Coordinates of C-alpha atoms in Angstrom, one line a residue:
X1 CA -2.5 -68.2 -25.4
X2 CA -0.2 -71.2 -24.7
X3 CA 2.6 -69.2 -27.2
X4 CA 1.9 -66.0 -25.2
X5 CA 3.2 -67.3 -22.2
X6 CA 6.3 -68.3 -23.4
X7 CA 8.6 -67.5 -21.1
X8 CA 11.0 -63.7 -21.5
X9 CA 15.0 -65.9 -21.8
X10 CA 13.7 -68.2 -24.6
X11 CA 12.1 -65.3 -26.8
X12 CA 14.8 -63.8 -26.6
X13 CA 17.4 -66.7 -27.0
X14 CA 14.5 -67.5 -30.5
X15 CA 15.4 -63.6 -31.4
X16 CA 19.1 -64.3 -31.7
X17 CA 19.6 -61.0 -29.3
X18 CA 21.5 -62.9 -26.4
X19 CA 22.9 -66.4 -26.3
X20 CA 22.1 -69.4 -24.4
X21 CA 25.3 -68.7 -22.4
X22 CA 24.3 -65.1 -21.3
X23 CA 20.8 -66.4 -20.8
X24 CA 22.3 -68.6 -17.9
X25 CA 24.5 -66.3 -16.4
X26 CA 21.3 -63.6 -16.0
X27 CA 19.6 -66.2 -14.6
X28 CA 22.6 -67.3 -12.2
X29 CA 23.1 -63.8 -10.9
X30 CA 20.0 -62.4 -10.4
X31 CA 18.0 -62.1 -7.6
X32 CA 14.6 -63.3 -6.4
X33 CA 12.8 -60.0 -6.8
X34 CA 14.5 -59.0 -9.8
X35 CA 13.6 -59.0 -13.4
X36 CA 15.6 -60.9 -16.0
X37 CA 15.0 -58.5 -18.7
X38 CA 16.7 -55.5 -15.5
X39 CA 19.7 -58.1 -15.4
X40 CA 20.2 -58.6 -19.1
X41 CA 19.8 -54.4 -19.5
X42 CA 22.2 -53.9 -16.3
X43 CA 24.8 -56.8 -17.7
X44 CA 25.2 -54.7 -21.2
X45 CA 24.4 -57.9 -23.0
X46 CA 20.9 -56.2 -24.4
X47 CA 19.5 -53.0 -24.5
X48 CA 16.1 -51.8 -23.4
X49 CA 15.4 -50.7 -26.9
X50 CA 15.9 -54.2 -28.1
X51 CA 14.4 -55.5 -25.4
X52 CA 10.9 -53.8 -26.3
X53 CA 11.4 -54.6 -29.9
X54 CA 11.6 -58.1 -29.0
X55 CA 8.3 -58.0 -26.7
X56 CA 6.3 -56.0 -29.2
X57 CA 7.2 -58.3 -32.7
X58 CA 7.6 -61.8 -30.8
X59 CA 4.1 -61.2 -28.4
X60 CA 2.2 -59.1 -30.8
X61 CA 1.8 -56.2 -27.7
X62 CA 1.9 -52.4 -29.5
X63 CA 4.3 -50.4 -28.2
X64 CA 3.7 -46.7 -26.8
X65 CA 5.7 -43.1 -26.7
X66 CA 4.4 -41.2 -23.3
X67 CA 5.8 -38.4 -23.8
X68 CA 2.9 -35.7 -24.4
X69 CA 0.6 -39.0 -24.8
X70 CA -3.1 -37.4 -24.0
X71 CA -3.2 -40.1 -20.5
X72 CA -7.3 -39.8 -19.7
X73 CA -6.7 -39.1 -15.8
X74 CA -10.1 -41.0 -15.4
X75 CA -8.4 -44.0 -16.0
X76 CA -5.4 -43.3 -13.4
X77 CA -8.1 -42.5 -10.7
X78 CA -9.3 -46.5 -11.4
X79 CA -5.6 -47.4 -10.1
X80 CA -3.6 -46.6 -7.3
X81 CA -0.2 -45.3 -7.0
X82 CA 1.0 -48.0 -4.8
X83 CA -0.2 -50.6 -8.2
X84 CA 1.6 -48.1 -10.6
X85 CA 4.7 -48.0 -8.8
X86 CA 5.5 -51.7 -8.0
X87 CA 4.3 -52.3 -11.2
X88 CA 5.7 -50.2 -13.7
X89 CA 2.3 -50.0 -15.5
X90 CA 0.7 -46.6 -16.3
X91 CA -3.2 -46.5 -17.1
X92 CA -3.8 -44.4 -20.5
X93 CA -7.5 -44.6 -20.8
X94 CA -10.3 -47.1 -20.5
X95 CA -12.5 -47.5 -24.1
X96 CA -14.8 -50.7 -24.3
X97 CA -15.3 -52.1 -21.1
X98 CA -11.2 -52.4 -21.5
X99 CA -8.2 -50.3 -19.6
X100 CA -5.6 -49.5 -22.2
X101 CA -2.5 -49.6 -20.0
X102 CA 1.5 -49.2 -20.4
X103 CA 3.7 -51.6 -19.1
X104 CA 7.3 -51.9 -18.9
X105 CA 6.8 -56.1 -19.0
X106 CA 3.3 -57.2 -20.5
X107 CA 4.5 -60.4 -19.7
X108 CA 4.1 -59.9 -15.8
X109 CA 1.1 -62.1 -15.3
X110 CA 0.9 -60.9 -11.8
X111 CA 0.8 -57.4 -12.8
X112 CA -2.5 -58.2 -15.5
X113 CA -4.2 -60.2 -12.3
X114 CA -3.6 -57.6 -9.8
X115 CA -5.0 -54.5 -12.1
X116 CA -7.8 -56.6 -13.4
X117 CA -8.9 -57.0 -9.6
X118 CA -8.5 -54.1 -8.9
X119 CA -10.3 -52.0 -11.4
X120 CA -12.4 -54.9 -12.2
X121 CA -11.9 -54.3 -15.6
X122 CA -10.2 -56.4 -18.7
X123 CA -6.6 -55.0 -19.1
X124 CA -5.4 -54.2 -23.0
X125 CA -1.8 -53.9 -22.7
X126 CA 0.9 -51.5 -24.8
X127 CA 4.6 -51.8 -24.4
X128 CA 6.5 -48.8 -22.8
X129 CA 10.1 -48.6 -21.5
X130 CA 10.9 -48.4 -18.0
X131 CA 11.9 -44.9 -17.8
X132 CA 9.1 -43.4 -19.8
X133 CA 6.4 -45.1 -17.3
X134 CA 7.9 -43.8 -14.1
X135 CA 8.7 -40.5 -15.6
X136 CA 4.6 -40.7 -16.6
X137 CA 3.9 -41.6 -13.4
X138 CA 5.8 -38.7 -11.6
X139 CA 3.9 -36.5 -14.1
X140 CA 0.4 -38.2 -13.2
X141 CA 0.3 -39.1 -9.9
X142 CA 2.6 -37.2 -7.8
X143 CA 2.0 -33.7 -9.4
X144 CA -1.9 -34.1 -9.0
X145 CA -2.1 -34.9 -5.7
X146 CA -5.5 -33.3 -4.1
X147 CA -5.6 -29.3 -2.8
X148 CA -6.5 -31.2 0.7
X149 CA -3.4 -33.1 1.1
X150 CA -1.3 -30.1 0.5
X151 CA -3.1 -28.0 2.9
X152 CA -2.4 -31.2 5.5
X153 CA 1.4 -30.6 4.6
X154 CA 2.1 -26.9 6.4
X155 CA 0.6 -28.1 10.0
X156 CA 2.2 -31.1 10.1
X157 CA 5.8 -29.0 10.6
X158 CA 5.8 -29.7 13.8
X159 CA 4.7 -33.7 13.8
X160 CA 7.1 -34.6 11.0
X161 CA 9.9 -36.5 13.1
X162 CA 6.5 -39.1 14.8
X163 CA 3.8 -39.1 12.0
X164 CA 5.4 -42.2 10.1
X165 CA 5.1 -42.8 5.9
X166 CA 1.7 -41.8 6.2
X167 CA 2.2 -38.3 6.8
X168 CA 2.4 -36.3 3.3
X169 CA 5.2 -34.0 3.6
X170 CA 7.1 -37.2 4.2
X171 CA 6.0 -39.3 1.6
X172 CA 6.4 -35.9 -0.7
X173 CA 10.1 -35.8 0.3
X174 CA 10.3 -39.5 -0.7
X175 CA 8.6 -38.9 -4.1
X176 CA 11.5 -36.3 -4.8
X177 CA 14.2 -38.1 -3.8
X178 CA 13.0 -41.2 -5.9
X179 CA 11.8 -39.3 -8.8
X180 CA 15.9 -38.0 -8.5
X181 CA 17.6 -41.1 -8.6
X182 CA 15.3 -42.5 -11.5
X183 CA 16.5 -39.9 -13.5
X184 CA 19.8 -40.0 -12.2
X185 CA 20.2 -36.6 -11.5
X186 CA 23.2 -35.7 -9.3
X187 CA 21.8 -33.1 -7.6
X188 CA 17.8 -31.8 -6.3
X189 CA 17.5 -28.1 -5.2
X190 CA 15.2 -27.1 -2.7
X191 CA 15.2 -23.1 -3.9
X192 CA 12.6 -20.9 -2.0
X193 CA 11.3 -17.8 -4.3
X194 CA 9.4 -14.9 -3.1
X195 CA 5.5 -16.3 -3.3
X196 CA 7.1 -19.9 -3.8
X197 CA 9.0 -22.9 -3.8
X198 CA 11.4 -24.2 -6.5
X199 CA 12.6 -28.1 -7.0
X200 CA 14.7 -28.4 -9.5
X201 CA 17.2 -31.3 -10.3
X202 CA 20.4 -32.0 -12.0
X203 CA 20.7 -34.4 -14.7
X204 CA 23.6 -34.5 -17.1
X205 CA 25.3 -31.5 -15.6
X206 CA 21.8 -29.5 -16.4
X207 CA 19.4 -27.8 -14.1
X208 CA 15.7 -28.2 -14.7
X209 CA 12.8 -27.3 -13.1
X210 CA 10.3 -29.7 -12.3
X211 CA 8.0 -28.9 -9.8
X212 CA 6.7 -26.2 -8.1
X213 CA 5.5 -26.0 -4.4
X214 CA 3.2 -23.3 -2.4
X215 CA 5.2 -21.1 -0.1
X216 CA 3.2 -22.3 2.9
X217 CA 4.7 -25.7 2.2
X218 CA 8.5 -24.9 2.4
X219 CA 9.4 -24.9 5.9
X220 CA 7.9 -28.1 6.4
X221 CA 9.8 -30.1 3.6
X222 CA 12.9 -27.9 4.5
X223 CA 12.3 -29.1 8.2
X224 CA 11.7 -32.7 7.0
X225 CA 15.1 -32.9 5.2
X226 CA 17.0 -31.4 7.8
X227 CA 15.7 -33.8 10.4
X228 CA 16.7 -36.7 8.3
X229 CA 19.9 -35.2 8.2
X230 CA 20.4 -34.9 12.1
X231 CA 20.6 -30.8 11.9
X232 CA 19.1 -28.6 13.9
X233 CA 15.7 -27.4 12.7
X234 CA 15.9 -24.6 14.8
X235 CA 19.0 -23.1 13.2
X236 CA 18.1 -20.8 10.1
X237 CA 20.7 -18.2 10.2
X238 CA 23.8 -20.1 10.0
X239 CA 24.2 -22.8 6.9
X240 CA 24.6 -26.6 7.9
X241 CA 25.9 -29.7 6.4
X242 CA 24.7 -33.4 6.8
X243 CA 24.3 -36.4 5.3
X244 CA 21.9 -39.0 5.0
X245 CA 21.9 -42.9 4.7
X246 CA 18.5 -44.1 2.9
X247 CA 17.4 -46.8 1.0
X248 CA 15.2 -45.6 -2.5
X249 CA 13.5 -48.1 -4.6
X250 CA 15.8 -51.0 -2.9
X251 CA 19.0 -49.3 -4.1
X252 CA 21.2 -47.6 -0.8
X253 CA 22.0 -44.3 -1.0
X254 CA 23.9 -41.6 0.3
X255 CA 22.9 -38.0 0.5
X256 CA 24.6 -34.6 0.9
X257 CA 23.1 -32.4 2.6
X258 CA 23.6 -28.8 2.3
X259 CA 21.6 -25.9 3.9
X260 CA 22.2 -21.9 3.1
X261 CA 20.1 -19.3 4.3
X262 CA 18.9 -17.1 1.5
X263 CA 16.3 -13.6 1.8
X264 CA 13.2 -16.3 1.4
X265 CA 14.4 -19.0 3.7
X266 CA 16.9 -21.8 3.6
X267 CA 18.0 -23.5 0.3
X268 CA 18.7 -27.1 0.0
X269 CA 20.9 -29.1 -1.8
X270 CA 20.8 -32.6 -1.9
X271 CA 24.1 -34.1 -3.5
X272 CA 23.1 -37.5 -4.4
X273 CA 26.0 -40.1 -4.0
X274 CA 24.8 -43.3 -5.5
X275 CA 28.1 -45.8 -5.4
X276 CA 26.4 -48.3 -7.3
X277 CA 26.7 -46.0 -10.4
X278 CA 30.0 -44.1 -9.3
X279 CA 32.8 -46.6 -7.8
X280 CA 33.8 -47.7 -10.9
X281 CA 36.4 -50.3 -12.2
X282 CA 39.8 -47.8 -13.5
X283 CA 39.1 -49.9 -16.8
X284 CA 35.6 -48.4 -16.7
X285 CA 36.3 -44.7 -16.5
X286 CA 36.4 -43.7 -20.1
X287 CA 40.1 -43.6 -20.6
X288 CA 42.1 -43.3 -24.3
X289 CA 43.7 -47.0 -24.8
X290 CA 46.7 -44.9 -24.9
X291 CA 46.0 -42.9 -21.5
X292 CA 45.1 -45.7 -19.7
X293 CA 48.2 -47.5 -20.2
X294 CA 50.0 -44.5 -19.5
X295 CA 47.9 -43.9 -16.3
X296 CA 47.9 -47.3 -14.6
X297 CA 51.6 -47.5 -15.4
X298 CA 52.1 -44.3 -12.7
X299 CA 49.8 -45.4 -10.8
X300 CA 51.0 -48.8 -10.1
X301 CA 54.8 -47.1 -9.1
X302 CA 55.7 -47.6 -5.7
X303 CA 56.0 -43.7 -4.6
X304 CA 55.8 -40.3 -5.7
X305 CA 52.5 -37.8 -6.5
X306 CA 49.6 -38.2 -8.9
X307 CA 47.7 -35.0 -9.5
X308 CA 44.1 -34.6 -10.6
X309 CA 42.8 -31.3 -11.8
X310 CA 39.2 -29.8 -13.4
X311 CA 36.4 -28.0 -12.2
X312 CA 33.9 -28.7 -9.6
X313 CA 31.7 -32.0 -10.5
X314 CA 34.1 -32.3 -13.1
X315 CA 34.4 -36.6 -12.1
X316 CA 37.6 -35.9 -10.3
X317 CA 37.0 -38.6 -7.0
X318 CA 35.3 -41.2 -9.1
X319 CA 38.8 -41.0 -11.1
X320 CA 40.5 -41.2 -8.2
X321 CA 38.1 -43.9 -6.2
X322 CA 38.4 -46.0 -9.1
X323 CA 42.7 -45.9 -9.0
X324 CA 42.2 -46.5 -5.0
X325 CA 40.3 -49.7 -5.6
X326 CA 42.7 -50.5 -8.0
X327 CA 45.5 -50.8 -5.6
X328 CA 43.4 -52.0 -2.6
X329 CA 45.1 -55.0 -1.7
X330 CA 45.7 -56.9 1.4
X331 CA 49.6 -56.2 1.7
X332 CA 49.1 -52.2 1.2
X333 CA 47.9 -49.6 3.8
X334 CA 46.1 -47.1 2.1
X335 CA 44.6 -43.7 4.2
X336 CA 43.1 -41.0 2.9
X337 CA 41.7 -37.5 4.7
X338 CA 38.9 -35.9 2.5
X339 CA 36.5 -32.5 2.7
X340 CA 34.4 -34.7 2.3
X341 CA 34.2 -38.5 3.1
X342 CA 32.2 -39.1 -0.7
X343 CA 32.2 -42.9 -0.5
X344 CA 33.1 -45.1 1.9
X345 CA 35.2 -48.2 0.5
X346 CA 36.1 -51.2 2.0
X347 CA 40.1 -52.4 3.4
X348 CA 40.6 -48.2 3.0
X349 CA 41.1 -45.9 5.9
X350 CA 39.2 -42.8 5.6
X351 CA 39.7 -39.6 7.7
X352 CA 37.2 -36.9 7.4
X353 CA 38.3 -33.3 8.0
X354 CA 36.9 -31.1 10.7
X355 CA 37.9 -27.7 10.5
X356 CA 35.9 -26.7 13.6
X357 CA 38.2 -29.0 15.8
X358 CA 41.6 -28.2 14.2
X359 CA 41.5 -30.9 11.9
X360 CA 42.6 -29.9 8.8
X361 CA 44.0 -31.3 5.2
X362 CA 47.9 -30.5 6.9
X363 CA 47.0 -31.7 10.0
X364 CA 45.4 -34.5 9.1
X365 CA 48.4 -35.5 6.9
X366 CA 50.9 -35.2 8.9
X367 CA 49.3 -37.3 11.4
X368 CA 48.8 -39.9 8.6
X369 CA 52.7 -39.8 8.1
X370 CA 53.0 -41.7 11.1
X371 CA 50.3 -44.2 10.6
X372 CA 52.5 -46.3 8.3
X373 CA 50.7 -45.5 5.0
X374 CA 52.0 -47.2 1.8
X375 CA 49.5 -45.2 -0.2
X376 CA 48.0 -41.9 1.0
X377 CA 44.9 -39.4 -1.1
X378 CA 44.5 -35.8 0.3
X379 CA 41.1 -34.5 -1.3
X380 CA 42.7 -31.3 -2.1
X381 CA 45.5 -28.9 -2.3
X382 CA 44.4 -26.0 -1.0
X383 CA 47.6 -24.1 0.4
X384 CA 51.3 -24.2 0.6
X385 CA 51.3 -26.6 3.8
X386 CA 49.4 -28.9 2.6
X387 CA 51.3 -29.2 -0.6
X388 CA 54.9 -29.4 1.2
X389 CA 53.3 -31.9 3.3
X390 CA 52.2 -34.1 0.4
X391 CA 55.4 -33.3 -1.7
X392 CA 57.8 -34.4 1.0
X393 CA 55.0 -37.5 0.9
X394 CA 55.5 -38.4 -2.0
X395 CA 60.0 -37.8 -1.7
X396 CA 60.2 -40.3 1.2
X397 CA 58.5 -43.4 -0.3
X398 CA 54.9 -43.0 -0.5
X399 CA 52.4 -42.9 -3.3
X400 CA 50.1 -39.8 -3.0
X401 CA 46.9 -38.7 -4.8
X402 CA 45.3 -35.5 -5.1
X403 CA 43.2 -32.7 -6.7
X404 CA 43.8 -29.4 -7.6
X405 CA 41.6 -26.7 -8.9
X406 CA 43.3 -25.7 -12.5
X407 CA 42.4 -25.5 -16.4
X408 CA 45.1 -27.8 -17.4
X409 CA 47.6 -30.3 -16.6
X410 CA 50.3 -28.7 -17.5
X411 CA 49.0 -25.2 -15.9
X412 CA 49.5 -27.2 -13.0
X413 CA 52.7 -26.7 -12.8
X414 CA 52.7 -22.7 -12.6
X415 CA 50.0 -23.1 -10.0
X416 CA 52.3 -24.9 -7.6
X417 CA 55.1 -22.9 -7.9
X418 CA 52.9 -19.9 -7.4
X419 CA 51.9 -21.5 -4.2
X420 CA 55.4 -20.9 -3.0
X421 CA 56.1 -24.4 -3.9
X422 CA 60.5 -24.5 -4.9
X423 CA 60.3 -25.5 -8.4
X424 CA 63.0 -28.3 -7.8
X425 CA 60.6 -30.0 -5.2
X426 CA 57.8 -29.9 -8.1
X427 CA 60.5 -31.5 -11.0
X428 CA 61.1 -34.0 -8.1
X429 CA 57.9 -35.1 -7.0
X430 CA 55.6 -35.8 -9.3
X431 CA 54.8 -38.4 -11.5
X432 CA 52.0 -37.1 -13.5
X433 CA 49.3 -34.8 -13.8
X434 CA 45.6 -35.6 -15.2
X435 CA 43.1 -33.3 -16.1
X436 CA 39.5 -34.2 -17.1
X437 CA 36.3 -32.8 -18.1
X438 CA 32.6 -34.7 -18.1
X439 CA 30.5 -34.3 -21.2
X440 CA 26.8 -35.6 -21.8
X441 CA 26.8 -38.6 -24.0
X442 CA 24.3 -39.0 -27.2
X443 CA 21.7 -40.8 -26.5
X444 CA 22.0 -44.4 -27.8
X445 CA 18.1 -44.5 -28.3
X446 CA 18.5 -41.9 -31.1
X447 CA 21.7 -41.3 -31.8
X448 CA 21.9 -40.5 -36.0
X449 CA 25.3 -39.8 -38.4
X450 CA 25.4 -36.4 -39.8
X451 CA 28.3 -35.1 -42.3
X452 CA 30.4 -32.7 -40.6
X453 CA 30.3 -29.1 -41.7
X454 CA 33.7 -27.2 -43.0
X455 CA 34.0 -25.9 -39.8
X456 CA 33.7 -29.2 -37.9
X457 CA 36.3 -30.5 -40.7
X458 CA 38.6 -27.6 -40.0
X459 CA 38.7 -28.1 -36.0
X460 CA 39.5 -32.1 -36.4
X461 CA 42.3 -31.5 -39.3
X462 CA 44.0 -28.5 -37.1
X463 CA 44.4 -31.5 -34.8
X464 CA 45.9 -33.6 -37.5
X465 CA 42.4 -35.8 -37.5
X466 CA 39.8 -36.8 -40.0
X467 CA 36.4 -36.6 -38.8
X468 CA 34.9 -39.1 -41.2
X469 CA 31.3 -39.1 -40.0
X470 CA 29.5 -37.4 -36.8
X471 CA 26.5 -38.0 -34.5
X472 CA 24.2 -36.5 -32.8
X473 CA 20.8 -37.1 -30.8
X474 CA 17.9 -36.4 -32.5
X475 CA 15.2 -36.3 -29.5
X476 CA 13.3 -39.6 -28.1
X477 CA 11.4 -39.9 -24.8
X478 CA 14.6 -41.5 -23.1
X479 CA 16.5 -39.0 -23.1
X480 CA 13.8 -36.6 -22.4
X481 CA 14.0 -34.9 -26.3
X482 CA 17.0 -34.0 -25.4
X483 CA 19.8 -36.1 -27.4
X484 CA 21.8 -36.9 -24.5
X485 CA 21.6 -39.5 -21.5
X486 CA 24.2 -40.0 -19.0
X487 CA 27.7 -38.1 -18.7
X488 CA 31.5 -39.6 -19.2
X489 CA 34.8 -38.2 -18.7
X490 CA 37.4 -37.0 -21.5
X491 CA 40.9 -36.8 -19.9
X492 CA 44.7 -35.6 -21.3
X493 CA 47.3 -37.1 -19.3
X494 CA 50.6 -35.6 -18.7
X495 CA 53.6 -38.2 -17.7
X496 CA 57.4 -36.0 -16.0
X497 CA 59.9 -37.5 -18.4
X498 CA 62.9 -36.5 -18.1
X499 CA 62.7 -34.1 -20.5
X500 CA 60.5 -31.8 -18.9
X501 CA 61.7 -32.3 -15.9
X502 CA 65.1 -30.7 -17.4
X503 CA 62.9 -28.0 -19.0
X504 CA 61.3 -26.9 -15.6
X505 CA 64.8 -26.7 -14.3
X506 CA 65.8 -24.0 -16.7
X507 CA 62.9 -22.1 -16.6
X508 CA 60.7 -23.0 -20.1
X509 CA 57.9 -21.6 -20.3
X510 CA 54.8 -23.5 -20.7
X511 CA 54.3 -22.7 -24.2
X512 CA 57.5 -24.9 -24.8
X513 CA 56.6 -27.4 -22.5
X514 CA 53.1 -27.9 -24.2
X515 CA 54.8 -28.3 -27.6
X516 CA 57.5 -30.6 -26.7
X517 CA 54.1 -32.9 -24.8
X518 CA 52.7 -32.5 -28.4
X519 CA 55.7 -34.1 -29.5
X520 CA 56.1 -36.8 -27.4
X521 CA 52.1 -38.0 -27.8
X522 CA 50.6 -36.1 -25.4
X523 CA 46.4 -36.2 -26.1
X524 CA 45.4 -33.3 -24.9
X525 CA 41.5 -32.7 -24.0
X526 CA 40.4 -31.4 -27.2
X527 CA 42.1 -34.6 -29.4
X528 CA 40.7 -36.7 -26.8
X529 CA 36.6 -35.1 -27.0
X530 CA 37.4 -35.2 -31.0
X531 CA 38.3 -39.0 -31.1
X532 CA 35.2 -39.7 -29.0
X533 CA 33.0 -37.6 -31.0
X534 CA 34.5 -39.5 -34.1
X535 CA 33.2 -42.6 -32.6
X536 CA 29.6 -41.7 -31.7
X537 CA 30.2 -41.1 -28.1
X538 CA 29.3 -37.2 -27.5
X539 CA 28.7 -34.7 -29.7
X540 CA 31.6 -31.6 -30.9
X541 CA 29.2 -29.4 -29.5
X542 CA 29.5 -31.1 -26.0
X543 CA 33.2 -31.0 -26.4
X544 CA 33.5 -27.1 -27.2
X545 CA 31.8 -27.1 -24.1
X546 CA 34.2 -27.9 -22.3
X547 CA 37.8 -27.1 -23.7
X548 CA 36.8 -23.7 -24.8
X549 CA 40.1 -22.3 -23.5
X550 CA 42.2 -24.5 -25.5

């Protein structure tokens, strides 16, 4: 028993899977209610995968898949959900006087005591990763809550705001909102149907289902939300936008909230802004070796305009974020006026558009123009104004960021001049122009080699690569069976030379201008997906995806 309670650092310092070194610096930085095997994971220097393998050869504890495991829910009425939750253990079933039960660290001596008490029986423990518990635990306990306490839920609409945690259309609101963030989903939908009520969540860019509520129950959890959000419950004809400061499983968070009225009631989105995961290092963001020298080289000039383009949700502000904290230095004023405010950073002036009081992207710039900005970021281009404004920005000495909505970077250039935008001012003003896409990366839990096919082969070669060999996720219970787990950005970078610049004055067409980019380096999207699918990073499928046009 003595060897059993060795402690977590030293098996895995005697499993050669971190050093001493790394071992001290986990143990330096975390904190007092944090595990070390969390701050190894979170620190990159193991993985959770390795960390189970360690647990289950060096302490003898089997390890456990949940999905579709047959959990006995006999066994999860002995513990409560409170336990389970603080925890990370998941009862399976009880056999033998003994309750078979996952745990995410069978080393948590605290844990074994406190279910042993309180089912006052002998606890046999498996080995499960983190993510596979909760997930079980969302499955077990939240969607089985009693008929009673949903029938509670629709006449309590009215006592919501006073009824504290124990009401349960507010701890059912918490449930979703945590469930969201442990599977990092970016999004959660409140969609009513005809006879019900819809949540569905975004993860990895993908919608999914995943529960389903009774009709009588929608007004009060659409009332709930909107009275965290400071709107006005009694407003249902006209949509409404808030936002939300809350803390979820001791991680602070900021929410969007979005309201439309639909012919079965209100929809709700809830955009979830976690910073911790999004305000990135610029030397974190994915870039080509190539592009990111290229990039931080036009950022770090002293004036003219930097253009970001893509799609919606497309990764455009943590691009640009990550380039703002970058420069954020004592000796520079940096203001930016967004539509809106995503994340607030520190030593950065933000200004938040209101259109309702005449404060708009022009308006708001110009009046930046005379707060003595060394740096400025407009969220968008949207009109002609707004882009003269930020163009004659950029002319007289400033740096200025923004987005615009187009396919490419270089299609950018069209799209201002058929903003009315004189194509000189364009040729004089910017700098560069990057556009980027987000696609889902293969899961690392699963990720196998395949040989390409000949009409894989053909794609990389018609770029002038060889694809060597390709991966692909086969399935595993991290990544939900589906072969992907967390997103990241492919970008093509377009730097003004001289060249262009000369081109634009006599009228090339973009055709030409593409080719002579080709020529001078230029990785476009495509090249850039291929070279990441080369290296195990996303799949070619992913990256057809999303450069389909090209």
């Amino acid at each position: 028993m003595a060897e059993a309670r060795k402690r977590l650092g030293d098996l895995l310092v005697e499993a050669g899977v971190v050093t001493k070194d790394q071992l001290e610096e986990a143990l330096r930085e975390k904190e007092r209610d944090q595990k070390l095997g969390d701050v190894l994971v979170e620190k990159d220097y193991i993985t959770e995968q390795q960390l189970l393998e360690v647990l289950e050869y060096q302490l003898g504890v089997p390890r456990v898949s949940l999905h579709n495991y047959p959990v006995d829910e006999k066994a999860v009425e002995l513990l409560p959900k409170e336990a389970a939750i603080r925890y990370h253990v998941m009862p399976l079933r009880l056999e033998d006087s003994r309750l078979h039960t996952a745990m995410a660290d069978p080393m948590d001596y605290l844990a074994l005591d406190e279910i042993r008490m309180t089912t006052g029986f002998q606890v046999e423990p498996y080995i499960a990763s983190r993510e596979d518990i909760d997930t079980a635990i969302h499955r077990h306990y939240y969607e089985h809550e009693s008929g009673e306490e949903r029938e509670i839920v629709k006449e309590e609409a009215e006592d919501i705001a006073v009824e504290g945690e124990a009401a349960p259309v507010i701890r059912i609101v918490n449930e979703l909102l945590a469930y969201g963030l442990q599977q990092r989903a970016s999004d959660i939908h409140l969609d009513p149907q005809e006879t019900k009520l819809l949540v569905r969540y975004r993860v990895d860019g993908v919608l999914s289902t995943e529960r389903t509520f009774s009709k009588s129950m929608q007004s009060s959890l659409i009332a709930r939300v909107k009275i965290m959000a400071d709107l006005n419950i009694t407003e249902t004809r006209l949509p409404q936008d808030g936002r939300i400061k809350v803390t979820v499983q001791h991680r602070p968070v900021d929410l969007r909230i979005s309201t439309l009225p639909t012919v079965f009631g209100e929809k709700v989105v809830i955009r979830i802004l976690d910073a911790k995961s999004a305000l990135q290092d610029i030397s974190e963001i994915g870039m080509n070796p190539l592009n990111y020298e290229r990039f931080l080289r036009l950022i770090e000039r002293p004036s003219g305009m930097i253009l970001l383009t893509g799609p919606t949700g497309s990764g455009k502000s943590s691009t640009l974020y990550a380039a703002l904290g970058h420069l954020n230095k004592e000796d520079v004023n940096i203001i930016t006026v967004e539509d809106p405010v995503e994340y607030q950073l520190d030593g950065i002036n933000q200004v938040q558009v209101n259109n309702e009081v005449g404060l708009t992207f022009a308006k708001g710039l110009r009046s930046i123009l005379r707060q003595d900005p060394n740096i400025i970021m407009v969220g968008e281009v949207r009109d002609k104004e707004t882009a003269e404004i930020a163009i004659r920005a950029s002319l007289t000495g400033h740096l200025v960021f923004s987005t615009i909505h187009t396919n490419s970077a270089i299609a950018t250039i069209p799209r201002l001049i058929d903003m009315g935008i004189d194509p000189y001012m364009v040729v004089s003003s910017i700098s560069g122009i990057a556009a980027q896409r987000l696609v889902r990366k293969i899961c690392p839990d699963c990720r196998e080699s395949y040989e390409p096919s000949d009409m894989e082969i053909e794609l990389f070669e018609k770029r002038g690569l060889t694809p060597g060999s390709l991966y692909k996720g086969a399935g595993c219970n991290a990544c939900n069976n589906t072969g992907y787990r967390g997103r990241m950005a492919i970008h093509e970078l377009l730097e003004m030379d001289e060249d262009i610049q000369n081109m634009l004055m006599n009228q090339a067409s973009m055709a030409a201008i593409r080719k002579h980019a080709l020529k001078s380096g230029m990785i476009f999207l495509i090249d850039d997906g291929l070279l990441k699918a080369k290296k195990g990073l996303t799949t070619i499928e992913e990256v057809i995806r999303v450069t389909i046009d090209e």
